mmCIF file of C-alpha atoms and ligand atoms in Angstrom:
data_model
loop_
_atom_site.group_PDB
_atom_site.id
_atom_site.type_symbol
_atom_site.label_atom_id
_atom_site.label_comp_id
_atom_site.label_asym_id
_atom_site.label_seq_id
_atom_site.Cartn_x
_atom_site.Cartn_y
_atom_site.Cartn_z
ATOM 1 C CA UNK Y 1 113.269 -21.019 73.618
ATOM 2 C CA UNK Y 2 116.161 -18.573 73.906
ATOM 3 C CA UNK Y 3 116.538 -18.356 70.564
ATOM 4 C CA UNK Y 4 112.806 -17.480 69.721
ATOM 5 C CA UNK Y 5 113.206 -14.818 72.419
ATOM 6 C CA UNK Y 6 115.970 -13.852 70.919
ATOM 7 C CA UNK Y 7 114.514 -13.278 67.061
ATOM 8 C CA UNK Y 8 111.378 -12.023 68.719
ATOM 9 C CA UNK Y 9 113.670 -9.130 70.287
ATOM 10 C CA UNK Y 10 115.616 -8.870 66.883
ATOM 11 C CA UNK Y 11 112.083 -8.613 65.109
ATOM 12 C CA UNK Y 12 110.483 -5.893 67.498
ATOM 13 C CA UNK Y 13 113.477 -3.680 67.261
ATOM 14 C CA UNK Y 14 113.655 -3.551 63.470
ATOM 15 C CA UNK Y 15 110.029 -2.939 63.792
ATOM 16 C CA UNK Y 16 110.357 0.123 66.068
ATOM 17 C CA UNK Y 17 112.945 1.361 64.416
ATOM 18 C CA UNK Y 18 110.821 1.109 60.879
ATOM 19 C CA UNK Y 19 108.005 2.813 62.988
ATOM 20 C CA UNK Y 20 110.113 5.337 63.386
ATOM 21 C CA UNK Y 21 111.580 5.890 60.230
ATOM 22 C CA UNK Y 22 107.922 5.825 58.431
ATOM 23 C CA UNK Y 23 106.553 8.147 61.476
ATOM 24 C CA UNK Y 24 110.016 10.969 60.607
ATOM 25 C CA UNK Y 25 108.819 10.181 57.176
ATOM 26 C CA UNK Y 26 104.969 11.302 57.388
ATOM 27 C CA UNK Y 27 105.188 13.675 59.768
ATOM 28 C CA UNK Y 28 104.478 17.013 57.686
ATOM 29 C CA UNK Y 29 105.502 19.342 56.535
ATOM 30 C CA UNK Y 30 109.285 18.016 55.816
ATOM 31 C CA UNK Y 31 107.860 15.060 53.186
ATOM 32 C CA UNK Y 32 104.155 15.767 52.306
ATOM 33 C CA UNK Y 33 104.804 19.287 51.531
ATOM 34 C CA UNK Y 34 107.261 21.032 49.220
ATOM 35 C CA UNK Y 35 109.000 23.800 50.794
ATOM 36 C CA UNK Y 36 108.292 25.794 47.365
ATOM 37 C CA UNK Y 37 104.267 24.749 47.697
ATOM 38 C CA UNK Y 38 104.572 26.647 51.167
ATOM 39 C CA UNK Y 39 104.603 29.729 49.287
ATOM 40 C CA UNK Y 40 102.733 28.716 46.224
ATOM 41 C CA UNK Y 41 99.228 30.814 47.262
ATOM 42 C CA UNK Y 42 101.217 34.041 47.060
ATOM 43 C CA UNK Y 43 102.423 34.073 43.718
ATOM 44 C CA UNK Y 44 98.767 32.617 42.467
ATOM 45 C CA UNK Y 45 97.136 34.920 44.515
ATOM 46 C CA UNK Y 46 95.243 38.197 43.246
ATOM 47 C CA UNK Y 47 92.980 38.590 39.753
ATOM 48 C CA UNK Y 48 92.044 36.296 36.870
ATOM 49 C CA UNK Y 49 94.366 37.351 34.081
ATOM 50 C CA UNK Y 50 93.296 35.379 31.696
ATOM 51 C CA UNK Y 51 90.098 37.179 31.420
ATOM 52 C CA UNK Y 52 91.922 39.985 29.713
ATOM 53 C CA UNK Y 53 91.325 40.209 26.127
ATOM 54 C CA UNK Y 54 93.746 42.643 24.924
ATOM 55 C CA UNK Y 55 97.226 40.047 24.517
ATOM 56 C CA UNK Y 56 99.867 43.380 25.166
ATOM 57 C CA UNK Y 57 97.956 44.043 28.357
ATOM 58 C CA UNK Y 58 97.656 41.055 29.613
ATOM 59 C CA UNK Y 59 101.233 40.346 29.298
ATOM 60 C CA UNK Y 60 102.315 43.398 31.059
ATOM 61 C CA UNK Y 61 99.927 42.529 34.147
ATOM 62 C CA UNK Y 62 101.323 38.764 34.194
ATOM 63 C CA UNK Y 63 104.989 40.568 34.262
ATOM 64 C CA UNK Y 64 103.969 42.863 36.741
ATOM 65 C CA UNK Y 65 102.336 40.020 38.488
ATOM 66 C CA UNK Y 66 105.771 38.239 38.785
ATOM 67 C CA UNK Y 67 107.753 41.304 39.746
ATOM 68 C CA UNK Y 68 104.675 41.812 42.710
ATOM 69 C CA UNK Y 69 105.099 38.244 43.950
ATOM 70 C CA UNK Y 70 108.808 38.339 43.942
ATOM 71 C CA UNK Y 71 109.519 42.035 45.078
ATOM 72 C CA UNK Y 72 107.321 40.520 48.342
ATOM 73 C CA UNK Y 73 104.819 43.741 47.830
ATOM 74 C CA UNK Y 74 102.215 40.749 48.445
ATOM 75 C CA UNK Y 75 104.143 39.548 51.572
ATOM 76 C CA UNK Y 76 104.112 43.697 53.195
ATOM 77 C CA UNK Y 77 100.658 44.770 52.005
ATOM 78 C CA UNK Y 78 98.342 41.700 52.573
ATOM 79 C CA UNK Y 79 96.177 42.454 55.481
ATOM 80 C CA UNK Y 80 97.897 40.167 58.636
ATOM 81 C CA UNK Y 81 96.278 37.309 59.783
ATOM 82 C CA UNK Y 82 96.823 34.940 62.771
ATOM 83 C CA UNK Y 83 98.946 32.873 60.076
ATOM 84 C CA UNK Y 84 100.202 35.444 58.187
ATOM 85 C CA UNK Y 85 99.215 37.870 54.950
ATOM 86 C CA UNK Y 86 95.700 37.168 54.409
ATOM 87 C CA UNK Y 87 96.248 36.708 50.859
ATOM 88 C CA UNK Y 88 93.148 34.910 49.929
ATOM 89 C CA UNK Y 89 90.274 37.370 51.402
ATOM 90 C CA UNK Y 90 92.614 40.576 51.717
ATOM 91 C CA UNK Y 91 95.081 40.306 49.196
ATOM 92 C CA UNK Y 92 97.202 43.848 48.905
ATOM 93 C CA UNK Y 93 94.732 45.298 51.289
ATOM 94 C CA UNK Y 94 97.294 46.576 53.236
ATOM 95 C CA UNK Y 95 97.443 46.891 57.323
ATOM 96 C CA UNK Y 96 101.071 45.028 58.228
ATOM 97 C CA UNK Y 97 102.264 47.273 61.102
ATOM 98 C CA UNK Y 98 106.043 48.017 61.430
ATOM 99 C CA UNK Y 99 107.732 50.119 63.919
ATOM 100 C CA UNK Y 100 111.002 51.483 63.401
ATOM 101 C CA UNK Y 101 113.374 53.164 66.120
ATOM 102 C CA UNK Y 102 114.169 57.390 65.551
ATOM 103 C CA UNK Y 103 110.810 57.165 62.772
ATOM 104 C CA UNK Y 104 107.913 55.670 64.269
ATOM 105 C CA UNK Y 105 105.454 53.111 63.342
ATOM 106 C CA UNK Y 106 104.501 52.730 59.602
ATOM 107 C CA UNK Y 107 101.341 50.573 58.540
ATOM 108 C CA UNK Y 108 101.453 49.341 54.834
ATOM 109 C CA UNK Y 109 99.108 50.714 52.965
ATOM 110 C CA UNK Y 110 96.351 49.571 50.929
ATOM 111 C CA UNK Y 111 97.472 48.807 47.280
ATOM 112 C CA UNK Y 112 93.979 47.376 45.487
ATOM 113 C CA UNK Y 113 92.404 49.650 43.285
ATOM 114 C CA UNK Y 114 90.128 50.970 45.374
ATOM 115 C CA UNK Y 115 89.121 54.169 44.818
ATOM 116 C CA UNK Y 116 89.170 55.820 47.824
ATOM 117 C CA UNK Y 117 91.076 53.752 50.494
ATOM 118 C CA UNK Y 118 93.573 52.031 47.768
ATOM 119 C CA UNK Y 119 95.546 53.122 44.606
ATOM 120 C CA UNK Y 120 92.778 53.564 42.695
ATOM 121 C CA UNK Y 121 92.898 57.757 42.093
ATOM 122 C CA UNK Y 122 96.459 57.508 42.216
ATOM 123 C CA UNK Y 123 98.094 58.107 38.733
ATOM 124 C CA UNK Y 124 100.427 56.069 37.179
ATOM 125 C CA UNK Y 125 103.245 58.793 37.868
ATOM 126 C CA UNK Y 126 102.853 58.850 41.269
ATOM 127 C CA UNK Y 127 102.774 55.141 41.699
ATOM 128 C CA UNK Y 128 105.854 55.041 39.893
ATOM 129 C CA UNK Y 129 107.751 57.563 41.944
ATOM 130 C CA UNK Y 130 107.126 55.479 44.818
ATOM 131 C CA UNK Y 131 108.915 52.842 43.836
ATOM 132 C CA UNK Y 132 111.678 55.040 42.175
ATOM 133 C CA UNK Y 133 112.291 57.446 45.046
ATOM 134 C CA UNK Y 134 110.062 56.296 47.970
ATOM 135 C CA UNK Y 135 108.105 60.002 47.617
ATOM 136 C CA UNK Y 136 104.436 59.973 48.406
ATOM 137 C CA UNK Y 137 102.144 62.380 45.864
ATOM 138 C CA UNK Y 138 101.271 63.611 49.904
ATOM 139 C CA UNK Y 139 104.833 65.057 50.023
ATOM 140 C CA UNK Y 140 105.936 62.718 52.841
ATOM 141 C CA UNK Y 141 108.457 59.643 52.050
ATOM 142 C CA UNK Y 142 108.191 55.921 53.098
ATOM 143 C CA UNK Y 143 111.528 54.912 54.521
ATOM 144 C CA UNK Y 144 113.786 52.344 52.753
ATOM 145 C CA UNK Y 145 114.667 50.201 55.336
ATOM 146 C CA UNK Y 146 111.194 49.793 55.439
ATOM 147 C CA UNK Y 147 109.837 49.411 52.253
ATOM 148 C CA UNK Y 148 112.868 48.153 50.080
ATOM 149 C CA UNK Y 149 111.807 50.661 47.279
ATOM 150 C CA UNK Y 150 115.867 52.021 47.291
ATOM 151 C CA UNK Y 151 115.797 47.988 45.204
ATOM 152 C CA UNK Y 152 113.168 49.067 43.359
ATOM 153 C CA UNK Y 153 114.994 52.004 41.675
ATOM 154 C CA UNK Y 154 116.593 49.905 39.893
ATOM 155 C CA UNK Y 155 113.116 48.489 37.958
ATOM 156 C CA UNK Y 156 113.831 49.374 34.296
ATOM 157 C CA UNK Y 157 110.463 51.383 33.505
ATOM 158 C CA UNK Y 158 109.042 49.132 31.723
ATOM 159 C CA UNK Y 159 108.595 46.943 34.214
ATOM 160 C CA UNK Y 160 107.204 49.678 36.633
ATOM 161 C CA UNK Y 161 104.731 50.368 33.780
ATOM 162 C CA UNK Y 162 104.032 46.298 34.476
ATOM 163 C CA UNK Y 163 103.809 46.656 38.169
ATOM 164 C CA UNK Y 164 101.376 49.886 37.991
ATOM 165 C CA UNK Y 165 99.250 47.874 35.622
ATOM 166 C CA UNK Y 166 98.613 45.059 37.448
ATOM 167 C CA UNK Y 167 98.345 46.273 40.527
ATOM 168 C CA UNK Y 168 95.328 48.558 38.396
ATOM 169 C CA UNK Y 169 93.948 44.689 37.905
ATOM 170 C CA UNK Y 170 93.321 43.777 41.687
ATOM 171 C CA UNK Y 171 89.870 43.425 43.094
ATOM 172 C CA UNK Y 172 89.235 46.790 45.378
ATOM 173 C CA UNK Y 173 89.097 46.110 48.941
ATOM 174 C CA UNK Y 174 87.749 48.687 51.304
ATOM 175 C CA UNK Y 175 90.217 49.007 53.755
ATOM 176 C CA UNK Y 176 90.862 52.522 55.542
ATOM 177 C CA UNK Y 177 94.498 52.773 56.664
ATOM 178 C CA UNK Y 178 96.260 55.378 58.756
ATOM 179 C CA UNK Y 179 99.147 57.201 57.654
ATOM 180 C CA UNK Y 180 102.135 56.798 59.890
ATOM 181 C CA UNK Y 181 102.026 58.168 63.264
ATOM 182 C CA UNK Y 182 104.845 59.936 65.069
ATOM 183 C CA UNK Y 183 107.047 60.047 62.362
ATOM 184 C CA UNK Y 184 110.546 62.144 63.106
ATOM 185 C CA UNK Y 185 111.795 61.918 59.930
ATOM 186 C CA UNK Y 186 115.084 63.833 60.539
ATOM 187 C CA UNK Y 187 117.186 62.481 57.621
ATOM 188 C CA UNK Y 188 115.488 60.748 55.127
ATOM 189 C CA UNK Y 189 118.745 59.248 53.895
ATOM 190 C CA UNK Y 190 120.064 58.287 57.119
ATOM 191 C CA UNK Y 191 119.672 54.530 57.451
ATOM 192 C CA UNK Y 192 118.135 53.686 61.013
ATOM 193 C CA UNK Y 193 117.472 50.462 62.208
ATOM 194 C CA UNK Y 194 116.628 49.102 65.677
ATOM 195 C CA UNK Y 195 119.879 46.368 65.564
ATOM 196 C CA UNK Y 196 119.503 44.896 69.271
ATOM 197 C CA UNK Y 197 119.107 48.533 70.814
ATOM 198 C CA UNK Y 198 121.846 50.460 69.187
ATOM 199 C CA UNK Y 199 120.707 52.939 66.854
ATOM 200 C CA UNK Y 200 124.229 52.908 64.777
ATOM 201 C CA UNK Y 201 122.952 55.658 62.612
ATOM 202 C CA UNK Y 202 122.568 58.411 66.034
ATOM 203 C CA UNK Y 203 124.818 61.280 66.203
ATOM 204 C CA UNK Y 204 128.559 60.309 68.166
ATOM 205 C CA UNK Y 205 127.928 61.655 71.627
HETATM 206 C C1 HEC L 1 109.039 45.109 53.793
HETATM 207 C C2 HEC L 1 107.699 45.612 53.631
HETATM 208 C C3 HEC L 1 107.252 46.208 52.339
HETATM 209 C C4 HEC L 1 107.440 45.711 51.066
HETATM 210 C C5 HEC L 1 108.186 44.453 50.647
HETATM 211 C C6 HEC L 1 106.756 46.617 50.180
HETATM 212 N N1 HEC L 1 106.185 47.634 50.881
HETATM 213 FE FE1 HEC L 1 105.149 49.219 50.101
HETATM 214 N N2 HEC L 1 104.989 50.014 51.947
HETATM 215 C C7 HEC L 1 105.362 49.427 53.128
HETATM 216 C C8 HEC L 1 104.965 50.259 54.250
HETATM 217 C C9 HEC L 1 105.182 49.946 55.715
HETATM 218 C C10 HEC L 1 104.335 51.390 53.696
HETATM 219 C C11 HEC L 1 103.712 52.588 54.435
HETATM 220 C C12 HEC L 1 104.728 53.673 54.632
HETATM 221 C C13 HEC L 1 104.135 54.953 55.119
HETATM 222 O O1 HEC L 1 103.098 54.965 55.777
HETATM 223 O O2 HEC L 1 104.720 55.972 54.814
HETATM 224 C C14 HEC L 1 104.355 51.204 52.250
HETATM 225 C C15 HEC L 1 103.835 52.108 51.334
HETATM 226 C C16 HEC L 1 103.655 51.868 49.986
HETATM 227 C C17 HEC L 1 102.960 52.746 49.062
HETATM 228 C C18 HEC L 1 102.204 54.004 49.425
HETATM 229 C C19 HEC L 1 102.939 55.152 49.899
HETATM 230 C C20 HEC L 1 101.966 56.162 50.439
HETATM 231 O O3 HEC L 1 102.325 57.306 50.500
HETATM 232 O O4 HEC L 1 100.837 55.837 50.823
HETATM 233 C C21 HEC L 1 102.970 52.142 47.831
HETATM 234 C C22 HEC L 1 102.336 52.647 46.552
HETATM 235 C C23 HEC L 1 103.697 50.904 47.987
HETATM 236 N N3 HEC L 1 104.103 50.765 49.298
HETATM 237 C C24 HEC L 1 103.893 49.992 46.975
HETATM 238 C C25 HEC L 1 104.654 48.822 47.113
HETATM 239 C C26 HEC L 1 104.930 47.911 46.022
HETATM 240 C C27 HEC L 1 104.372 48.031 44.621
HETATM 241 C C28 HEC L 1 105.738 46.947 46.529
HETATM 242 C C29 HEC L 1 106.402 45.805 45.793
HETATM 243 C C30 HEC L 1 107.136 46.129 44.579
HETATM 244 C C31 HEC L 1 105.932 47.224 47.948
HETATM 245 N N4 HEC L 1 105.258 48.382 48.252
HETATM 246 C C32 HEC L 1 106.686 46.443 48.813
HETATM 247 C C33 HEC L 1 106.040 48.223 53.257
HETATM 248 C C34 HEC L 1 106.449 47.420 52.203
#
């Protein structure tokens, strides 16, 4: 008898402990998904390339396509959603909000080419200098610690050319959005950032 007890124990513990083991196993997302399939929607987000007849173009919007995805433009200018970019209904739509300490708050803007609310009457120039230089065709400049454009200086030009023509590919989306409010742009070059409460870039007192 003891020794039936005694396997029975034996038999429930290894059967616990294989519970657990299959329960670690199939909780997601650790197993069932892929931490690259996390981010697969973003980088097969946006247009139907394949629908573009001409072969030179549509290998300079699949590049530019690539550099979008990985220079995060996707991650920045997707319209926010409870769980993050809304890149399936408002895909470069713009609207992520970001304040900054000493500048203000900054609200990405809308990059579809959209005519009036997007980059659709921008030219490819001024697109461009954007990403060179960070200056807006308004005259005002987006900050690089904010939008990491002072990285994407280094873009040879052809591959701006690639960005500036996909991004001419994307479904408009009607999406007002304000310019940024309140902003004390003292020093453009100055780097500012809100590290904990210390503003390391201030003036010595
Ligand atoms: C970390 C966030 C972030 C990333 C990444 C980012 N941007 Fe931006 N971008 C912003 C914000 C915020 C603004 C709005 C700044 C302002 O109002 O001056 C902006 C503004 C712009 C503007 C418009 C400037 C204007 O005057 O209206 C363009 C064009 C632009 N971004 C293109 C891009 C492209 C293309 C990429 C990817 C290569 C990209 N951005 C990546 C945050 C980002």
């Amino acid at each position: 008898m003891k020794r039936i007890l005694a396997w029975l124990g034996v038999v429930v513990v290894v059967l616990a402990a294989a519970g657990f083991v299959a329960f670690l196993y199939f909780i997601p997302p650790f197993t069932l998904v892929k931490p690259e399939e996390f981010s697969r929607p973003m980088g097969t987000a946006g247009p139907d390339l394949t629908k573009i007849s001409d072969p030179t173009e549509r290998m300079l919007a699949e590049r530019g396509h690539y550099l979008v995805t990985l220079g995060s433009c996707s991650d920045c200018h997707s319209t926010p959603g409870p769980q993050g970019p809304r890149i399936g209904d408002m895909y470069l739509a713009g609207g992520f909000k970001a304040t900054r300490k000493g500048h203000g708050t900054y609200v990405s803007s809308n990059l579809t080419s959209d005519q009036a609310t997007g980059i659709g009457s921008w030219t490819d120039e001024d697109l461009k200098r954007v990403l060179r230089s960070g200056q807006s065709p308004d005259g005002t400049s987006v900050p690089g610690h904010l939008m990491p454009w002072p990285a994407y200086s280094h873009l040879t030009d052809e591959d701006l050319h690639a960005i500036v023509v996909y991004l001419r590919r994307t479904a408009p989306i009607v999406h007002a959005i304000p310019k940024a409010t309140e902003a004390s742009f003292t020093d453009p070059t100055a780097y500012e950032e809100d590290y904990a409460g210390v503003d390391y870039a201030a003036p010595p007192k």
